[in-house]
Short mmCIF file of C-alpha atoms in Angstrom, two decimals:
data_model
loop_
_atom_site.label_atom_id
_atom_site.label_comp_id
_atom_site.label_asym_id
_atom_site.label_seq_id
_atom_site.Cartn_x
_atom_site.Cartn_y
_atom_site.Cartn_z
CA MET A 1 -53.21 -46.34 -127.42
CA ALA A 2 -51.01 -43.91 -129.45
CA ALA A 3 -52.59 -45.59 -132.56
CA VAL A 4 -56.26 -44.83 -131.38
CA ALA A 5 -55.44 -41.24 -130.23
CA ARG A 6 -54.01 -40.61 -133.88
CA GLY A 7 -56.93 -42.24 -135.39
CA ARG A 8 -59.30 -39.86 -133.96
CA GLY A 9 -57.49 -36.77 -135.16
CA LEU A 10 -57.07 -35.46 -131.74
CA SER A 11 -54.12 -32.65 -131.30
CA ARG A 12 -51.10 -33.58 -129.18
CA ALA A 13 -51.76 -30.08 -127.37
CA TRP A 14 -55.21 -31.00 -126.66
CA LEU A 15 -54.48 -34.48 -125.15
CA CYS A 16 -51.66 -33.08 -122.94
CA ARG A 17 -53.32 -30.30 -121.20
CA ARG A 18 -53.19 -31.99 -117.90
CA ALA A 19 -49.84 -33.71 -118.30
CA GLY A 20 -46.71 -32.76 -116.42
CA PRO A 21 -43.63 -30.74 -117.40
CA GLY A 22 -42.61 -33.06 -119.91
CA CYS A 23 -45.46 -32.63 -122.04
CA GLY A 24 -46.64 -29.41 -123.78
CA ARG A 25 -49.47 -27.82 -122.18
CA HIS A 26 -52.49 -26.03 -123.67
CA TYR A 27 -55.87 -25.25 -122.61
CA ARG A 28 -58.88 -23.49 -124.15
CA ALA A 29 -59.79 -20.12 -123.49
CA ALA A 30 -62.38 -17.13 -124.54
CA LEU A 31 -60.11 -14.58 -125.88
CA CYS A 32 -61.13 -10.81 -126.75
CA THR A 33 -58.64 -10.06 -129.54
CA GLU A 34 -60.48 -6.84 -130.76
CA LEU A 35 -62.96 -4.78 -128.84
CA LYS A 36 -66.72 -4.77 -129.77
CA GLN A 37 -66.38 -8.17 -131.64
CA PRO A 38 -67.27 -11.89 -130.94
CA LEU A 39 -64.81 -13.69 -128.66
CA ALA A 40 -63.01 -16.27 -130.00
CA ILE A 41 -62.19 -19.81 -128.35
CA GLU A 42 -58.55 -20.65 -128.72
CA GLU A 43 -55.84 -22.93 -127.30
CA VAL A 44 -53.52 -21.28 -125.31
CA ALA A 45 -49.93 -22.52 -123.93
CA SER A 46 -49.93 -22.68 -120.22
CA ARG A 47 -47.00 -21.46 -118.43
CA PRO A 48 -45.38 -22.54 -115.04
CA VAL A 49 -46.52 -21.37 -111.69
CA ARG A 50 -44.61 -18.89 -109.90
CA PRO A 51 -43.86 -19.57 -106.10
CA HIS A 52 -46.74 -17.46 -104.84
CA GLU A 53 -49.32 -18.69 -107.21
CA VAL A 54 -51.93 -21.16 -107.78
CA ARG A 55 -53.20 -23.14 -111.01
CA VAL A 56 -57.03 -23.80 -110.97
CA ASP A 57 -59.10 -25.93 -113.33
CA VAL A 58 -61.97 -24.03 -113.82
CA HIS A 59 -65.49 -25.63 -113.75
CA PHE A 60 -67.74 -22.74 -113.91
CA CYS A 61 -67.48 -19.08 -114.62
CA GLY A 62 -70.05 -16.39 -113.89
CA VAL A 63 -71.16 -13.96 -116.69
CA ASN A 64 -71.32 -10.45 -115.69
CA PHE A 65 -72.39 -7.18 -117.37
CA ALA A 66 -68.69 -5.91 -116.57
CA ASP A 67 -67.53 -8.61 -118.74
CA ILE A 68 -69.40 -7.36 -121.50
CA LEU A 69 -68.45 -3.71 -120.78
CA VAL A 70 -64.71 -4.50 -120.70
CA CYS A 71 -65.12 -6.46 -124.23
CA ARG A 72 -66.55 -3.23 -125.40
CA GLY A 73 -63.93 -0.85 -123.92
CA GLN A 74 -66.40 0.65 -121.77
CA TYR A 75 -65.30 -0.38 -118.22
CA GLN A 76 -63.21 1.26 -115.73
CA GLU A 77 -60.55 -1.28 -116.17
CA LYS A 78 -59.02 -1.87 -119.73
CA PRO A 79 -56.85 -4.87 -119.90
CA GLN A 80 -54.30 -4.95 -122.69
CA LEU A 81 -55.49 -7.01 -125.89
CA PRO A 82 -55.91 -9.76 -126.11
CA PHE A 83 -57.31 -10.90 -122.91
CA THR A 84 -59.80 -13.52 -121.36
CA PRO A 85 -62.85 -11.89 -119.70
CA GLY A 86 -64.34 -13.44 -116.51
CA MET A 87 -64.15 -11.91 -112.77
CA GLU A 88 -65.51 -15.04 -110.81
CA PHE A 89 -65.24 -18.77 -111.28
CA SER A 90 -65.41 -22.08 -109.32
CA GLY A 91 -63.05 -25.04 -109.56
CA THR A 92 -60.28 -27.36 -108.20
CA VAL A 93 -56.65 -26.49 -107.44
CA LEU A 94 -54.35 -28.17 -109.80
CA GLU A 95 -50.94 -27.12 -108.80
CA THR A 96 -49.69 -24.74 -106.27
CA GLY A 97 -46.31 -22.59 -106.19
CA THR A 98 -43.72 -23.51 -103.48
CA ASP A 99 -44.55 -20.65 -101.29
CA VAL A 100 -48.42 -21.51 -101.22
CA SER A 101 -49.87 -22.91 -97.88
CA THR A 102 -53.38 -21.90 -97.93
CA VAL A 103 -54.59 -24.32 -100.42
CA LYS A 104 -53.51 -27.52 -101.77
CA GLU A 105 -54.00 -29.71 -104.97
CA GLY A 106 -57.53 -31.04 -105.07
CA ASP A 107 -59.13 -28.37 -103.29
CA ARG A 108 -62.46 -26.98 -104.18
CA VAL A 109 -62.23 -23.06 -104.49
CA ILE A 110 -64.08 -20.09 -105.84
CA GLY A 111 -61.95 -17.30 -107.25
CA VAL A 112 -62.14 -13.70 -108.01
CA SER A 113 -59.62 -12.71 -110.90
CA GLY A 114 -59.15 -9.48 -112.65
CA PHE A 115 -60.37 -10.85 -116.03
CA ASN A 116 -59.23 -14.39 -116.72
CA GLY A 117 -61.73 -16.79 -115.49
CA MET A 118 -63.56 -17.71 -119.00
CA ALA A 119 -60.70 -20.51 -119.59
CA GLU A 120 -60.17 -24.09 -118.53
CA GLU A 121 -56.97 -22.81 -116.28
CA CYS A 122 -56.41 -19.69 -114.46
CA ILE A 123 -53.37 -18.96 -112.37
CA ILE A 124 -54.13 -16.82 -109.51
CA ASP A 125 -52.65 -15.26 -106.36
CA PRO A 126 -53.94 -17.45 -103.39
CA LYS A 127 -55.11 -14.61 -101.60
CA THR A 128 -58.20 -14.31 -103.76
CA LEU A 129 -59.21 -17.93 -103.57
CA TRP A 130 -61.80 -19.17 -100.86
CA GLN A 131 -62.48 -22.50 -100.12
CA ILE A 132 -65.63 -24.21 -100.93
CA PRO A 133 -67.57 -25.91 -97.95
CA GLU A 134 -68.48 -29.60 -98.77
CA ARG A 135 -72.08 -29.16 -99.11
CA VAL A 136 -71.89 -26.22 -101.74
CA PRO A 137 -71.78 -27.37 -105.22
CA LEU A 138 -69.15 -25.84 -107.73
CA ARG A 139 -72.01 -24.54 -109.99
CA GLU A 140 -73.86 -22.74 -107.31
CA ALA A 141 -70.41 -21.55 -105.74
CA ALA A 142 -69.42 -19.69 -108.86
CA THR A 143 -72.23 -17.22 -108.71
CA LEU A 144 -71.56 -16.27 -105.21
CA PRO A 145 -68.57 -13.63 -105.59
CA VAL A 146 -70.13 -10.84 -107.49
CA SER A 147 -73.67 -10.98 -106.97
CA TYR A 148 -73.82 -12.18 -103.39
CA GLY A 149 -70.49 -10.21 -102.51
CA THR A 150 -72.52 -7.09 -103.80
CA ALA A 151 -75.54 -7.96 -101.92
CA ILE A 152 -74.03 -8.32 -98.48
CA LEU A 153 -71.69 -5.38 -99.00
CA ALA A 154 -74.89 -3.31 -99.95
CA LEU A 155 -77.08 -4.33 -97.12
CA GLU A 156 -74.88 -5.07 -94.13
CA HIS A 157 -71.73 -3.03 -94.59
CA ARG A 158 -73.25 0.21 -96.52
CA ALA A 159 -76.79 0.24 -95.62
CA CYS A 160 -76.52 -1.36 -92.26
CA THR A 161 -79.95 -3.08 -92.83
CA ARG A 162 -81.75 -3.99 -89.83
CA PRO A 163 -84.17 -6.76 -89.02
CA GLY A 164 -87.69 -5.66 -89.85
CA GLU A 165 -86.92 -2.80 -92.10
CA THR A 166 -88.41 -2.43 -95.44
CA VAL A 167 -85.90 -2.89 -98.23
CA LEU A 168 -86.91 -1.73 -101.88
CA VAL A 169 -84.64 -3.75 -104.80
CA THR A 170 -84.82 -2.67 -108.08
CA ALA A 171 -84.20 -5.04 -111.04
CA ALA A 172 -85.21 -7.66 -108.52
CA ALA A 173 -84.94 -10.53 -111.15
CA GLY A 174 -81.23 -9.96 -112.21
CA ALA A 175 -78.55 -11.45 -110.71
CA THR A 176 -77.61 -8.90 -108.18
CA GLY A 177 -81.30 -8.11 -107.61
CA LEU A 178 -82.20 -11.60 -106.73
CA ALA A 179 -79.33 -12.00 -104.43
CA VAL A 180 -80.32 -8.86 -102.70
CA VAL A 181 -83.82 -10.15 -102.37
CA ASP A 182 -82.23 -13.49 -101.01
CA VAL A 183 -79.86 -11.91 -98.40
CA ALA A 184 -82.36 -9.17 -97.09
CA THR A 185 -85.27 -11.80 -96.55
CA ASN A 186 -83.60 -14.99 -95.56
CA VAL A 187 -80.61 -13.78 -93.69
CA LEU A 188 -81.24 -10.22 -92.32
CA GLN A 189 -84.98 -10.82 -91.99
CA ALA A 190 -85.99 -7.66 -93.65
CA GLN A 191 -89.34 -6.96 -95.39
CA VAL A 192 -88.64 -6.83 -98.98
CA ILE A 193 -90.33 -4.88 -102.14
CA ALA A 194 -88.97 -6.25 -105.27
CA ALA A 195 -89.44 -3.92 -108.21
CA ALA A 196 -89.03 -5.33 -111.99
CA GLY A 197 -90.04 -4.83 -115.40
CA SER A 198 -92.38 -7.54 -115.89
CA ASP A 199 -95.06 -9.65 -114.20
CA GLU A 200 -92.85 -13.10 -114.72
CA LYS A 201 -89.90 -11.37 -113.04
CA CYS A 202 -91.82 -10.09 -110.08
CA LYS A 203 -93.20 -13.67 -109.56
CA LEU A 204 -89.70 -14.97 -109.62
CA ALA A 205 -88.66 -12.36 -107.08
CA MET A 206 -91.74 -13.52 -104.71
CA GLN A 207 -90.40 -17.02 -105.27
CA LYS A 208 -87.03 -15.83 -103.58
CA GLY A 209 -88.85 -14.64 -100.71
CA ALA A 210 -90.12 -11.06 -101.41
CA GLN A 211 -92.90 -9.95 -99.51
CA SER A 212 -94.34 -7.86 -102.30
CA THR A 213 -93.63 -6.57 -105.73
CA VAL A 214 -93.74 -3.51 -108.25
CA ASN A 215 -94.08 -4.06 -111.89
CA TYR A 216 -92.61 -0.51 -112.95
CA GLY A 217 -93.13 -1.28 -116.47
CA GLN A 218 -96.96 -0.38 -115.62
CA GLY A 219 -96.57 2.75 -113.75
CA GLY A 220 -94.49 4.88 -111.34
CA LEU A 221 -92.59 3.30 -108.85
CA LYS A 222 -93.04 5.86 -106.16
CA GLU A 223 -96.66 5.92 -106.07
CA ALA A 224 -96.78 1.93 -106.32
CA VAL A 225 -94.59 1.73 -103.37
CA ARG A 226 -96.60 4.55 -101.46
CA LYS A 227 -99.73 2.26 -101.91
CA LEU A 228 -97.77 -0.81 -100.22
CA VAL A 229 -96.06 1.00 -97.39
CA GLY A 230 -97.93 4.37 -96.91
CA SER A 231 -96.33 7.80 -96.86
CA GLY A 232 -93.72 6.74 -94.47
CA GLY A 233 -91.57 5.11 -97.13
CA VAL A 234 -89.11 2.30 -97.16
CA SER A 235 -85.94 2.13 -95.08
CA VAL A 236 -83.51 0.90 -97.68
CA ALA A 237 -83.12 0.98 -101.26
CA ILE A 238 -80.80 -0.86 -103.34
CA ASP A 239 -80.55 0.49 -106.89
CA THR A 240 -78.80 -1.02 -109.93
CA VAL A 241 -80.77 0.49 -112.72
CA GLY A 242 -80.24 4.44 -112.37
CA GLY A 243 -82.16 7.10 -114.21
CA ASP A 244 -85.58 7.86 -113.40
CA VAL A 245 -85.84 4.40 -111.15
CA PHE A 246 -83.17 5.66 -109.06
CA LEU A 247 -85.01 9.02 -108.51
CA GLU A 248 -88.25 7.40 -107.76
CA ALA A 249 -86.60 4.91 -105.45
CA LEU A 250 -84.97 8.07 -103.46
CA ARG A 251 -88.31 9.78 -103.21
CA SER A 252 -89.69 6.45 -101.76
CA LEU A 253 -87.51 6.56 -98.79
CA ALA A 254 -88.37 7.03 -95.28
CA TRP A 255 -86.99 9.48 -92.95
CA GLU A 256 -83.47 8.65 -92.44
CA GLY A 257 -83.46 6.17 -95.15
CA ARG A 258 -80.79 4.93 -97.19
CA ILE A 259 -80.03 4.24 -100.76
CA VAL A 260 -77.15 2.23 -102.27
CA VAL A 261 -76.08 2.86 -106.00
CA VAL A 262 -75.09 -0.41 -107.30
CA GLY A 263 -75.09 0.03 -111.12
CA PHE A 264 -76.78 1.89 -114.09
CA ALA A 265 -78.24 -1.06 -116.09
CA GLY A 266 -80.73 1.48 -117.59
CA GLY A 267 -77.74 3.22 -119.06
CA THR A 268 -78.57 6.66 -117.52
CA ILE A 269 -76.73 8.10 -114.56
CA ALA A 270 -79.01 10.16 -112.54
CA SER A 271 -77.89 13.68 -110.86
CA VAL A 272 -78.92 13.57 -106.98
CA PRO A 273 -81.37 16.27 -105.99
CA ALA A 274 -79.70 17.34 -102.95
CA ASN A 275 -82.88 18.93 -101.40
CA LEU A 276 -84.25 15.30 -101.38
CA LEU A 277 -81.23 14.16 -98.97
CA LEU A 278 -81.86 17.13 -96.69
CA LEU A 279 -85.77 17.29 -96.34
CA LYS A 280 -85.75 13.75 -94.90
CA ASN A 281 -82.26 13.23 -93.60
CA VAL A 282 -81.69 10.49 -96.05
CA SER A 283 -78.34 9.15 -97.23
CA ALA A 284 -77.36 8.35 -100.81
CA MET A 285 -74.25 5.91 -101.24
CA GLY A 286 -72.32 4.31 -103.88
CA LEU A 287 -71.03 0.64 -103.80
CA TYR A 288 -68.25 -0.35 -106.31
CA TRP A 289 -67.63 -4.06 -105.25
CA GLY A 290 -64.30 -4.70 -106.77
CA ARG A 291 -62.75 -1.61 -105.52
CA TYR A 292 -63.03 -3.19 -102.04
CA LYS A 293 -60.59 -5.87 -103.09
CA GLU A 294 -57.83 -3.11 -103.14
CA GLN A 295 -58.96 -0.52 -100.75
CA ASN A 296 -60.36 -2.64 -97.92
CA PHE A 297 -59.39 -6.60 -98.29
CA PRO A 298 -60.44 -7.50 -95.13
CA VAL A 299 -64.31 -6.52 -95.67
CA PHE A 300 -64.09 -7.67 -99.08
CA SER A 301 -62.96 -10.98 -97.94
CA ARG A 302 -65.36 -11.44 -95.15
CA THR A 303 -68.33 -10.87 -97.53
CA LEU A 304 -67.37 -13.89 -99.65
CA SER A 305 -66.75 -15.87 -96.64
CA SER A 306 -70.19 -15.15 -95.16
CA ALA A 307 -71.80 -15.87 -98.80
CA LEU A 308 -70.15 -19.11 -98.53
CA GLN A 309 -71.23 -20.01 -94.97
CA TYR A 310 -74.85 -18.63 -95.89
CA CYS A 311 -74.97 -20.96 -98.99
CA GLN A 312 -73.68 -23.98 -96.78
CA GLN A 313 -76.29 -23.62 -93.89
CA GLY A 314 -79.03 -23.45 -96.58
CA ARG A 315 -79.80 -19.76 -95.64
CA ILE A 316 -79.54 -18.35 -99.47
CA GLN A 317 -80.04 -20.28 -102.51
CA PRO A 318 -78.27 -18.78 -105.55
CA HIS A 319 -80.77 -18.76 -108.77
CA ILE A 320 -79.03 -19.87 -112.14
CA GLY A 321 -81.26 -18.83 -115.02
CA ALA A 322 -78.89 -19.98 -117.70
CA VAL A 323 -75.98 -22.33 -118.31
CA PHE A 324 -73.80 -21.92 -121.47
CA LYS A 325 -70.64 -23.93 -122.89
CA LEU A 326 -67.56 -22.22 -123.17
CA GLU A 327 -67.86 -22.19 -126.89
CA GLU A 328 -71.15 -20.44 -126.46
CA VAL A 329 -69.80 -17.49 -124.54
CA ASN A 330 -70.93 -15.27 -127.24
CA ASP A 331 -74.41 -16.57 -126.71
CA ALA A 332 -74.16 -15.90 -123.08
CA PHE A 333 -73.28 -12.33 -123.45
CA LEU A 334 -76.17 -11.66 -125.93
CA HIS A 335 -78.51 -13.71 -123.52
CA VAL A 336 -77.49 -10.96 -120.91
CA ILE A 337 -77.61 -8.16 -123.32
CA GLN A 338 -81.03 -8.73 -124.61
CA ARG A 339 -82.19 -8.82 -120.74
CA LYS A 340 -83.22 -12.45 -121.28
CA SER A 341 -81.54 -13.32 -118.13
CA THR A 342 -83.17 -13.83 -114.69
CA GLY A 343 -80.68 -14.61 -111.78
CA LYS A 344 -77.06 -15.61 -112.62
CA THR A 345 -75.88 -16.51 -115.97
CA THR A 346 -73.03 -19.05 -116.21
CA THR A 347 -70.42 -20.82 -118.64
CA ALA A 348 -69.53 -24.44 -117.97
CA VAL A 349 -66.02 -24.74 -118.97
CA HIS A 350 -66.14 -28.54 -118.17
CA TYR A 351 -69.68 -29.09 -119.57
CA ALA A 352 -69.01 -32.74 -120.42
CA GLY A 353 -67.94 -33.88 -116.94
CA LYS A 354 -64.87 -35.38 -115.54
CA PRO A 355 -64.93 -38.76 -117.04
CA MET A 356 -63.63 -36.96 -120.72
CA GLU A 357 -60.81 -35.41 -118.37
CA ILE A 358 -59.70 -38.81 -117.04
CA TRP A 359 -59.52 -40.15 -120.49
CA ARG A 360 -57.57 -37.30 -121.51
CA GLU A 361 -55.17 -37.77 -118.79
CA ARG A 362 -54.59 -41.53 -119.47
CA LEU A 363 -53.97 -40.43 -123.40
CA CYS A 364 -51.29 -38.12 -122.05
CA LEU A 365 -49.63 -40.65 -120.09
CA ALA A 366 -49.62 -42.89 -123.19
CA TRP A 367 -47.91 -40.16 -125.32
CA ARG A 368 -45.28 -39.54 -122.68
CA VAL A 369 -44.48 -43.38 -122.55
CA LEU A 370 -43.99 -43.06 -126.48
#
């Protein structure tokens, strides 16, 4: 066996990633070593887990615009170089610290990390792990934390959306936009107007459950919404674009309507005309999803538990637009930057599947014997 392993030219570090303490542990990770430069895929030495930590074998990691911004040095959080991006992932528990009782080896979990998910392994606080129900695949589970966590917080916690209300969603074919459409339509029983920049994206939003669509690449958003709902306006607007799109969405609100600011994908941060808030008694509010983890963890945790429950029940169906291998992470970033993505973009860390992992494990055991 050892002769076969050496003959294939495989490194001892690669072979022994799953081995025990007696064999050097290494795993592959996407590393940002310099801001505004392509990520590198490198072998990283694994460290022992502390008593309160969990080691997770990462299968899929979501690609979020925040990952791109942090690698440019343009995000609120600025990790010390070098670092591994990746805010959300799914996988299986490899090892638990002596003080951990909430999960065990072999459990399937989703995790919310700071920025370290785009790697074959992730060491994390068990507090930010949620067990995946049996009927939810790992690939779909990896898409839930950021997009669906944001959608549920925006619609249920911030806007307090009620059944039958009309919800306007901008950038409706993006990861967060489609999640908002999905939750608003299929969980909250709201009437959804999906706004996007092309007919193709509008069609996708309709397939997810939107009752009507607006292509704001062909004209003004406010007038198009007025044609659909009349002068009364919409009850709720969830905006991820900013700029003029935000202002038109604000002007589309009904009496006592609510608009939730989720992001500024268009690159422009608009100023809120306070007179518009006064005239219709409307509310403009923000949503910074990640901040809830620090400021109100029970609410944060409840949204992720709800997302997993909705997915298990078949009430929501995450849309995965593209899957890239770990070594294609720079292509994945470019896919998002160039606005080619619809729904969620993910990296498949274990793209080849488990048979390779089993084969690697057996070779590690052979090395240890020798």
